[in-house]
Tab-separated table of C-alpha atoms and ligand atoms in Angstrom:
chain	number	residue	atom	x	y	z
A	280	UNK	CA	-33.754	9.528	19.301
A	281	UNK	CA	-30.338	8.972	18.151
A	282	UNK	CA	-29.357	5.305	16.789
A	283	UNK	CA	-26.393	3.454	17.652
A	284	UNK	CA	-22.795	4.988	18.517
A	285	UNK	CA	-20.613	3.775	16.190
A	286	UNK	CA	-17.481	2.050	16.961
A	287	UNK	CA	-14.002	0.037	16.102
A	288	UNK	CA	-12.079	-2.516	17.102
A	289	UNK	CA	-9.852	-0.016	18.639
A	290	UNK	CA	-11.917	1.359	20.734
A	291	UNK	CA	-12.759	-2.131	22.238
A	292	UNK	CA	-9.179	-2.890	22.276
A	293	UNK	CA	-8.176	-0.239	24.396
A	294	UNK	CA	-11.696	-0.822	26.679
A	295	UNK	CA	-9.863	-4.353	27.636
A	296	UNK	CA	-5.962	-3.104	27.844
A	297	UNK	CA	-6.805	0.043	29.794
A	298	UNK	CA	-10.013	1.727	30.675
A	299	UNK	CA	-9.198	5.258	31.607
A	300	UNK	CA	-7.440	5.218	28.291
A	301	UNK	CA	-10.265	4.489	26.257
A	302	UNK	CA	-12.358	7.427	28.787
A	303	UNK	CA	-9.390	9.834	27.810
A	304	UNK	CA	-9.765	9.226	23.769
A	305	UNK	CA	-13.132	8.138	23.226
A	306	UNK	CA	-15.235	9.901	25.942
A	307	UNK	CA	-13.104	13.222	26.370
A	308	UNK	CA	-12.189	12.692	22.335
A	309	UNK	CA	-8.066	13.686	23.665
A	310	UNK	CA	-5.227	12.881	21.545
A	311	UNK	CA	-1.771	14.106	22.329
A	312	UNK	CA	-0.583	17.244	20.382
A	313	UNK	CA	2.423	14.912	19.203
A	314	UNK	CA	1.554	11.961	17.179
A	315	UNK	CA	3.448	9.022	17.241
A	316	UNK	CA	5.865	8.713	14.342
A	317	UNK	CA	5.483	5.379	13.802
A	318	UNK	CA	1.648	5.703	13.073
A	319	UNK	CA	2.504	8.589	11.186
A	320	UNK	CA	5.182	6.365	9.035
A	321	UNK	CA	2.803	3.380	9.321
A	322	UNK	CA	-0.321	6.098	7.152
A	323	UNK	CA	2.272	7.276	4.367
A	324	UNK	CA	3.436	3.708	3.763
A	325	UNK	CA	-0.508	2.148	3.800
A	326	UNK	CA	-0.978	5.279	1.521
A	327	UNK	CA	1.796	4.438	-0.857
A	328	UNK	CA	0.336	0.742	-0.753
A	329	UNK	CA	-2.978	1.779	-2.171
A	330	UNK	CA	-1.488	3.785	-4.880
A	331	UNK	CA	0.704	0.922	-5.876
A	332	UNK	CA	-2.172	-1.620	-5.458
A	333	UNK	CA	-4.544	0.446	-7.491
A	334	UNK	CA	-2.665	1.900	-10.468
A	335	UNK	CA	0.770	-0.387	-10.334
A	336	UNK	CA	2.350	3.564	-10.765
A	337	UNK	CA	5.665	3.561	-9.080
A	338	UNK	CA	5.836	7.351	-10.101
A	339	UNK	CA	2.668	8.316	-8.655
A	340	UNK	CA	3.847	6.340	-5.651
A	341	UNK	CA	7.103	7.947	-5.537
A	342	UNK	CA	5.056	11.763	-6.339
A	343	UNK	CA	3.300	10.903	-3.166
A	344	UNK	CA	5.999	10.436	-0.647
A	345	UNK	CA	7.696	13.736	-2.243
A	346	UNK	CA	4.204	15.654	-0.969
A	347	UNK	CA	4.271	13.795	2.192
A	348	UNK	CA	7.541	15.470	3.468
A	349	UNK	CA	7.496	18.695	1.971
A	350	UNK	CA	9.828	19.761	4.580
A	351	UNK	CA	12.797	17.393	3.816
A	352	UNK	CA	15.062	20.046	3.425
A	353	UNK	CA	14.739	21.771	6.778
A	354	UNK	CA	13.222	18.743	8.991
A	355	UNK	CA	15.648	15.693	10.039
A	356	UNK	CA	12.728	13.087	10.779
A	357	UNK	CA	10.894	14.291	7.383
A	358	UNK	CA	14.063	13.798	5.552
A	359	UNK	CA	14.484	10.241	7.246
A	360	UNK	CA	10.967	9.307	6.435
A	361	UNK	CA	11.150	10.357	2.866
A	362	UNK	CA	14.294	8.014	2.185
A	363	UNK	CA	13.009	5.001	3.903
A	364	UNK	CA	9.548	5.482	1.938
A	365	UNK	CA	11.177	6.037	-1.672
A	366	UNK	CA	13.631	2.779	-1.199
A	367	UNK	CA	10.716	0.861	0.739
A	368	UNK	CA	8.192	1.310	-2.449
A	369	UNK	CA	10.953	0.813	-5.085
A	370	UNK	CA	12.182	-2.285	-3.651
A	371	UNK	CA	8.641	-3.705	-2.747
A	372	UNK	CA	8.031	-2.696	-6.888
A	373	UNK	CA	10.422	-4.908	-8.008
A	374	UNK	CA	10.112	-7.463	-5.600
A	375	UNK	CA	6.429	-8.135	-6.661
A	376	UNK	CA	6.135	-6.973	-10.329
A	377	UNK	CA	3.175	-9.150	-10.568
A	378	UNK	CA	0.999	-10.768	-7.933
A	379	UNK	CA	-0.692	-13.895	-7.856
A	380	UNK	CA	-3.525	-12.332	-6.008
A	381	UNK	CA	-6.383	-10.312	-7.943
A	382	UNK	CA	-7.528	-7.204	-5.924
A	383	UNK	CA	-11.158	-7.128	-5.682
A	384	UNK	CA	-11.245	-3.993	-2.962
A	385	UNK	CA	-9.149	-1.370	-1.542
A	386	UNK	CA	-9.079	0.595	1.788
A	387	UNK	CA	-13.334	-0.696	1.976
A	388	UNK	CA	-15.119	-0.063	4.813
A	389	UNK	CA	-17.829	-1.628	6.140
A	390	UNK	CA	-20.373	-0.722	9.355
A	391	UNK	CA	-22.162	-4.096	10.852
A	392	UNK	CA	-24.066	-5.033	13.498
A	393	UNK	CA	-22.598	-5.983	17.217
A	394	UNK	CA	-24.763	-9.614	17.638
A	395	UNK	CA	-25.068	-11.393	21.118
A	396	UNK	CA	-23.777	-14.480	19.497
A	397	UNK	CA	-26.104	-16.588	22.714
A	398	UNK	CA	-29.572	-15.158	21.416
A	399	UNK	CA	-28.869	-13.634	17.934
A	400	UNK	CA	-30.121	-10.097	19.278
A	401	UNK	CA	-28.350	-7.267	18.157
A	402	UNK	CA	-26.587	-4.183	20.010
A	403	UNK	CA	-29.459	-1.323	20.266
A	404	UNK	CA	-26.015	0.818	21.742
A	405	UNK	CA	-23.155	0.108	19.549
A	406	UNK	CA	-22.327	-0.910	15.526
A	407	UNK	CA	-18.694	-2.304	14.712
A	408	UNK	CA	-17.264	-0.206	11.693
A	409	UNK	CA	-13.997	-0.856	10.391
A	410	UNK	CA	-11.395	-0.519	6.863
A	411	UNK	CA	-9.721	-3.536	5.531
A	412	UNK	CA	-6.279	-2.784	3.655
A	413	UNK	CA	-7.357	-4.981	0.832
A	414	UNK	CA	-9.762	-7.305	-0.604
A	415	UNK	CA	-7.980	-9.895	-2.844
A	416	UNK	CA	-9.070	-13.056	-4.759
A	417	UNK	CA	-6.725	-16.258	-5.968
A	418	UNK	CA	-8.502	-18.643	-7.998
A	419	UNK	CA	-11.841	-18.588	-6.474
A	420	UNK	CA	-10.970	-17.995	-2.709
A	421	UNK	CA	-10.997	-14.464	-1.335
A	422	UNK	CA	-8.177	-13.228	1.506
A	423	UNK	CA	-8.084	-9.888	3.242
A	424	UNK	CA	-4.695	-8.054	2.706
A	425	UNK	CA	-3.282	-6.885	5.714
A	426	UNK	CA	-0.320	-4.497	5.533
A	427	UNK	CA	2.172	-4.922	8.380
A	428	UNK	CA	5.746	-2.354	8.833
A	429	UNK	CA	7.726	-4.274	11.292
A	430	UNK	CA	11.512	-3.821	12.725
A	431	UNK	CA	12.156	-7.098	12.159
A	432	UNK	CA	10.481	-10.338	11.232
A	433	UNK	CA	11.350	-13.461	13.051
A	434	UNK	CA	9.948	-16.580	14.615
A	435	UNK	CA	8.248	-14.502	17.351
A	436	UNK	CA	6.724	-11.678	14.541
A	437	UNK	CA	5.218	-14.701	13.258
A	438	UNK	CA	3.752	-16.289	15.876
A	439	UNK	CA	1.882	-12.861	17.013
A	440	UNK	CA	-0.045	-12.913	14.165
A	441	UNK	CA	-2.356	-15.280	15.708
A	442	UNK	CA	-3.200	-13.107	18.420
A	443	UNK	CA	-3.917	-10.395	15.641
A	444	UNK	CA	-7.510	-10.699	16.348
A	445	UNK	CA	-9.244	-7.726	14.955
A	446	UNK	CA	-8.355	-8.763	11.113
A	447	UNK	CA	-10.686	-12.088	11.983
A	448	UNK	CA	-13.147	-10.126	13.499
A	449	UNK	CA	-13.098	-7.609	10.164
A	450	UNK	CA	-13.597	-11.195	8.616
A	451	UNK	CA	-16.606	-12.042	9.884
A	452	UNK	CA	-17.899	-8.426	9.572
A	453	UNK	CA	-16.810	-8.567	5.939
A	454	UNK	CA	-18.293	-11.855	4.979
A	455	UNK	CA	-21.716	-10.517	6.732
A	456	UNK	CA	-21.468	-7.197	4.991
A	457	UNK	CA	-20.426	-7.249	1.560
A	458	UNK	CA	-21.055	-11.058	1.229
A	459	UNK	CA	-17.936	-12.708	0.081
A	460	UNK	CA	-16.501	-15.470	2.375
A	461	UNK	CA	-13.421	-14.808	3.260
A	462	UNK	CA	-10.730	-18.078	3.015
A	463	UNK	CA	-7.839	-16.054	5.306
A	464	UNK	CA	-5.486	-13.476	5.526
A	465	UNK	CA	-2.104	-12.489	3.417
A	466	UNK	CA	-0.286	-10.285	5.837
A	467	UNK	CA	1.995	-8.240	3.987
A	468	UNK	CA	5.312	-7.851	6.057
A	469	UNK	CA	7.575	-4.769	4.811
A	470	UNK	CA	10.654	-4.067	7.113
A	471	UNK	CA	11.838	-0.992	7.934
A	472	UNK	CA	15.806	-1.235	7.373
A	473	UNK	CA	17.415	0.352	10.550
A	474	UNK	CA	20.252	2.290	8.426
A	475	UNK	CA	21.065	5.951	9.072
A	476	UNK	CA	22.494	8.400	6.760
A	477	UNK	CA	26.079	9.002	7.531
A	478	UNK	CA	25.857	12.633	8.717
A	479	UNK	CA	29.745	13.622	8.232
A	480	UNK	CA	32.069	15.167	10.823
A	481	UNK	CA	32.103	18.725	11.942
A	482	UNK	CA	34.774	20.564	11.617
A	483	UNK	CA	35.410	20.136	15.288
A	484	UNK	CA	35.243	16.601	15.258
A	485	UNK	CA	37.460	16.077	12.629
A	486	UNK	CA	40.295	18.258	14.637
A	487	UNK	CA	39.669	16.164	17.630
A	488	UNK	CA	39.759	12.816	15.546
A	489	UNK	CA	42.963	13.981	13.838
A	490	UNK	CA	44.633	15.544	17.007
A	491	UNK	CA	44.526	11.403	18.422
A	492	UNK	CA	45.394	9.769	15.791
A	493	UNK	CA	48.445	12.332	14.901
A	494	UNK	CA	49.565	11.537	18.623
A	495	UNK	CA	49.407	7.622	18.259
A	496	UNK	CA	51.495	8.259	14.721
A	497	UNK	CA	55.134	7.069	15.347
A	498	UNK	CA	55.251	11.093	12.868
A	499	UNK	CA	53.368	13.263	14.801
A	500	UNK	CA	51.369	13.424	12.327
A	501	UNK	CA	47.983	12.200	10.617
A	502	UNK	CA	46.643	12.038	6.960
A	503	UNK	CA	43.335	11.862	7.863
A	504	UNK	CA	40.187	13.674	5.776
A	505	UNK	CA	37.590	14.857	6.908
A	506	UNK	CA	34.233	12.819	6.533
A	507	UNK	CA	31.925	14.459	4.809
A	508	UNK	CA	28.051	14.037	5.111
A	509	UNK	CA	26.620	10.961	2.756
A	510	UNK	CA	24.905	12.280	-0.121
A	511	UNK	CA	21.636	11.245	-0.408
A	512	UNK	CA	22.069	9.357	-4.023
A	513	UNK	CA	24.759	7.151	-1.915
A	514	UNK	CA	22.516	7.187	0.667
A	515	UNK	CA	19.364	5.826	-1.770
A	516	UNK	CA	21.983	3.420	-3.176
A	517	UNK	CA	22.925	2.148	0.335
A	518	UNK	CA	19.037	1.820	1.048
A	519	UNK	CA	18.380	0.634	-1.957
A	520	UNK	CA	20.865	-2.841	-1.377
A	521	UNK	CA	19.560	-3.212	1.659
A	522	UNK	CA	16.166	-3.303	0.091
A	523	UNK	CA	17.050	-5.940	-2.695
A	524	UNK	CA	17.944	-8.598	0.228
A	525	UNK	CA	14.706	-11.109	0.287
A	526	UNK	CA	14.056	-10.766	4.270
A	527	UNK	CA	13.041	-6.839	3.967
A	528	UNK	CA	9.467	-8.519	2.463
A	529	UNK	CA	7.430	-11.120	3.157
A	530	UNK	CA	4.224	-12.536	2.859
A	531	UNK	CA	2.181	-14.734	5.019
A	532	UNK	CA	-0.761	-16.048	4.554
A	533	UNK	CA	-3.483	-17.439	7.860
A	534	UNK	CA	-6.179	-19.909	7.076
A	535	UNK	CA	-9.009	-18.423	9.720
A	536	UNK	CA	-10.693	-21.048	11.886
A	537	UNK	CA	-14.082	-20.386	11.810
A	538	UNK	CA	-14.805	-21.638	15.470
A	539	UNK	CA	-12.566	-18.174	16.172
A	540	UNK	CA	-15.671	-15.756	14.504
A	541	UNK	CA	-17.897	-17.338	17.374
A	542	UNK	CA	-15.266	-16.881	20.426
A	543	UNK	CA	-14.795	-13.349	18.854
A	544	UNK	CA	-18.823	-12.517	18.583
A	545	UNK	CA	-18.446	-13.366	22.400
A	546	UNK	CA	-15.673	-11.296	23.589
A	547	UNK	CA	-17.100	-8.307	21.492
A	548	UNK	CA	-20.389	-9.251	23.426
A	549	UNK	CA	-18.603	-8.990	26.772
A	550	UNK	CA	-17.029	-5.869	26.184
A	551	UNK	CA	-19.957	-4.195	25.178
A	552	UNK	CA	-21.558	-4.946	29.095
A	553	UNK	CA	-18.777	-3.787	30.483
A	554	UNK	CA	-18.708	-0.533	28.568
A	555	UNK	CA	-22.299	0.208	29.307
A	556	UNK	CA	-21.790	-0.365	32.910
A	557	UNK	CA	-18.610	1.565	33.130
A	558	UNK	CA	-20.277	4.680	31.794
A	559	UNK	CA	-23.251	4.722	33.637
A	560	UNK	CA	-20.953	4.305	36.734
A	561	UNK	CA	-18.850	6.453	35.697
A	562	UNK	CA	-15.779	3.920	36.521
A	563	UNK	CA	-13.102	3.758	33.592
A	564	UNK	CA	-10.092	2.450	36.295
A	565	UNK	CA	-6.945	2.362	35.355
A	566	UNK	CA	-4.688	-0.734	34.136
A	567	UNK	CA	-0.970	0.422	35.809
A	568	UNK	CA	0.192	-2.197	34.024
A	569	UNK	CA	-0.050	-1.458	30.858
A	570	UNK	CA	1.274	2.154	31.071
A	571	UNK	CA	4.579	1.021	29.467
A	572	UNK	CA	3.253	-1.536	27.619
A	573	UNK	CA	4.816	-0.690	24.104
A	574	UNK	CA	8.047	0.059	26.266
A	575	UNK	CA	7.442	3.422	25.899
A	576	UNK	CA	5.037	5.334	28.130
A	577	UNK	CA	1.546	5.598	27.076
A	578	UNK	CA	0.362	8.603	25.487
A	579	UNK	CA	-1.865	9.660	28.378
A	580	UNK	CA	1.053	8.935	30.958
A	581	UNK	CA	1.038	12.774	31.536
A	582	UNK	CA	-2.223	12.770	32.067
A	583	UNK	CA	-2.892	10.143	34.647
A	584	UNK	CA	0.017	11.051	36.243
A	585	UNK	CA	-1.344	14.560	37.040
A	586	UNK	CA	-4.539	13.482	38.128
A	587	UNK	CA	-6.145	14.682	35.133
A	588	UNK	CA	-5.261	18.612	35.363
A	589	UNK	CA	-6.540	20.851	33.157
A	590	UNK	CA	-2.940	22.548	32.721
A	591	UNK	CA	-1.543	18.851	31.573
A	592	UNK	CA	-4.642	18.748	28.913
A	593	UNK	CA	-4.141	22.092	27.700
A	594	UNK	CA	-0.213	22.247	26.879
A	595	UNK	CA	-0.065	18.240	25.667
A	596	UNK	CA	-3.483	17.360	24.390
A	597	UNK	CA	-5.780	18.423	21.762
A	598	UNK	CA	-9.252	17.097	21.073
A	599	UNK	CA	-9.986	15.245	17.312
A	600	UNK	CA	-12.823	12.989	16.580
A	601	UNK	CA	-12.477	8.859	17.658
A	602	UNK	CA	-12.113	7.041	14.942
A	603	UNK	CA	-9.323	8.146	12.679
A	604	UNK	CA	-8.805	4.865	11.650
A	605	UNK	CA	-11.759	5.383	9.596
A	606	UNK	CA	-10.477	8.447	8.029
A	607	UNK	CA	-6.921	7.682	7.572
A	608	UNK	CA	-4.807	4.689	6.937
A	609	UNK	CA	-2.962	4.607	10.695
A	610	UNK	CA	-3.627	0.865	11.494
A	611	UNK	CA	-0.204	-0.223	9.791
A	612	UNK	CA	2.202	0.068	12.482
A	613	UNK	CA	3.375	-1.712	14.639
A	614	UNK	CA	1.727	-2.365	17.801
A	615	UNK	CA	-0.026	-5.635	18.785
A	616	UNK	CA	-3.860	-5.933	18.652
A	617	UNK	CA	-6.004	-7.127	21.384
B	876	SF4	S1	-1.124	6.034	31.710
B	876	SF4	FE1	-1.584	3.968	32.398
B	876	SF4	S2	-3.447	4.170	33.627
B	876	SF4	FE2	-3.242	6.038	32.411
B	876	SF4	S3	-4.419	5.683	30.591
B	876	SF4	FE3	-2.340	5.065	30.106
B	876	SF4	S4	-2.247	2.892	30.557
B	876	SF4	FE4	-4.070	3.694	31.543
């Protein structure tokens, strides 16, 4: 007989914000043939992160971004990525040259129990597995590091991070696991600067911009030159100001209330039930509501949309494994938890 199915906070996340999703990925294992860049940005920096953590190597960090977009040459968004990376890791290198945290653990993983937190019983259907981003000890207190990349952090930013759930829950698991008590979290905020390469002027353009501001010229005539593309040392330089400013990082650190773990053990409970009964009714309904939740259509939009055709599955979707999460560092971007 085979034991428990393993799962992840994920998973249950996307049970309560949209049922049919969590049927699409985690029962018919579908994930859409285009990932989303900012998960895809969100695993090179979390990459980068462990390097840096580990080894304190800024070349080895650097080495690694150069891999990660072999294609910078030919491919726009690879060429984007790879600049925001580089500047993103040298500025976060000389903002924290040393740390007043110790790490203890990296990227660890850990596979736990799912407890009925009213009679102590555990799951016989389901285990909670899950990767921190960092275990890290100051004085004798232990915090789990949380990497964040965020557009911008203000009051709001901030204040979310209360609702960020599933790093409490990894708490508890943590604590119960690899026994360590865990004091809080450091969420560690990098921005991602919103500045573009200046891509120059075609020849075309140029003429045009010339030809109107010749006929506003009192002459007839304009001195104008063309704008060339911006190299991508002045572009580095550009990125690399940007980066020096003190609100592109920042650290924050969450003292967890331990009356959370127990509301949390409860919830987790819940959700369990309801998964069990949705499967053996076979009734994963949809949430309309949260199909543009992240302003953007969800990734199974197609899908639902076309009643679930096999045409739709076979052009947009492909099927991979649940739980990359486990596999892969793609739990740094930006989307909310729970
Ligand atoms: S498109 Fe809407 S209903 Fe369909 S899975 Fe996504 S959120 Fe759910």
């Amino acid at each position: 007989m085979s034991g428990p199915v393993l799962t992840t906070y994920s998973m249950w996340s996307l049970f309560r914000n949209c049922r049919k999703a969590c049927e699409w990925r985690y029962i018919h294992e579908l994930v859409p043939l285009e990932r989303d860049h900012n998960l895809s940005f969100g695993s090179l920096i979390h990459e980068c992160l462990e390097i840096w953590h580990r080894d304190r190597d800024l070349p080895a960090v650097l080495d690694h971004i150069d891999r990660a977009c072999p294609n910078r040459a030919q491919d726009e968004r690879e060429q984007r990525d790879w600049h925001l990376a580089t500047a993103m890791m040298k500025g976060y290198a000389a903002r924290y040259p040393t740390e007043e945290f110790e790490v203890v653990a990296l990227e660890k993983t850990f596979e736990g129990k799912i407890v009925n937190p009213a009679t102590g019983a555990s799951s016989r259907s389901f285990v909670l597995a899950g990767r921190v981003d960092g275990i890290v000890r100051i004085g004798d207190e232990h915090f789990l590091l949380e990497h964040k990349t965020a557009s911008q952090i203000d009051a709001d930013y901030l204040e979310r991070l209360w609702t960020d759930f599933q790093i409490i829950l990894y708490a508890w698991y943590v604590e119960r696991t690899l026994g360590l008590r865990i004091a809080g979290i450091i969420y560690n905020i990098l921005v991602k600067a919103r500045l573009q390469q200046g891509r120059g002027e075609t020849e075309a353009e140029f003429e045009e911009r010339r030809r109107k501001l010749a006929a506003r010229s009192k002459t007839g005539k304009s001195s104008a030159r063309r704008r060339l593309p911006e190299s991508d040392e002045a572009f580095q330089e550009r990125l690399a100001a940007k980066y020096a400013e003190p609100g592109m990082f920042h650290r924050e650190t969450l003292y967890i209330s331990r009356d959370q773990f127990a509301a949390l053990q409860a919830e987790l409970w819940e959700l369990t039930q309801a998964f069990l009964d949705a499967r053996r009714r076979g009734a994963f309904y949809w949430n309309t509501a949260f199909c543009f939740h992240y302003r953007r259509p969800c990734a199974y939009f197609p899908l639902c949309r076309s009643g679930g055709s096999p045409n739709v599955i076979e052009n947009l979707y492909r099927k991979v494994p649940p739980h990359e999460e486990l596999r892969d560092g793609s739990s740094c971007e930006e989307a909310p938890a729970f």
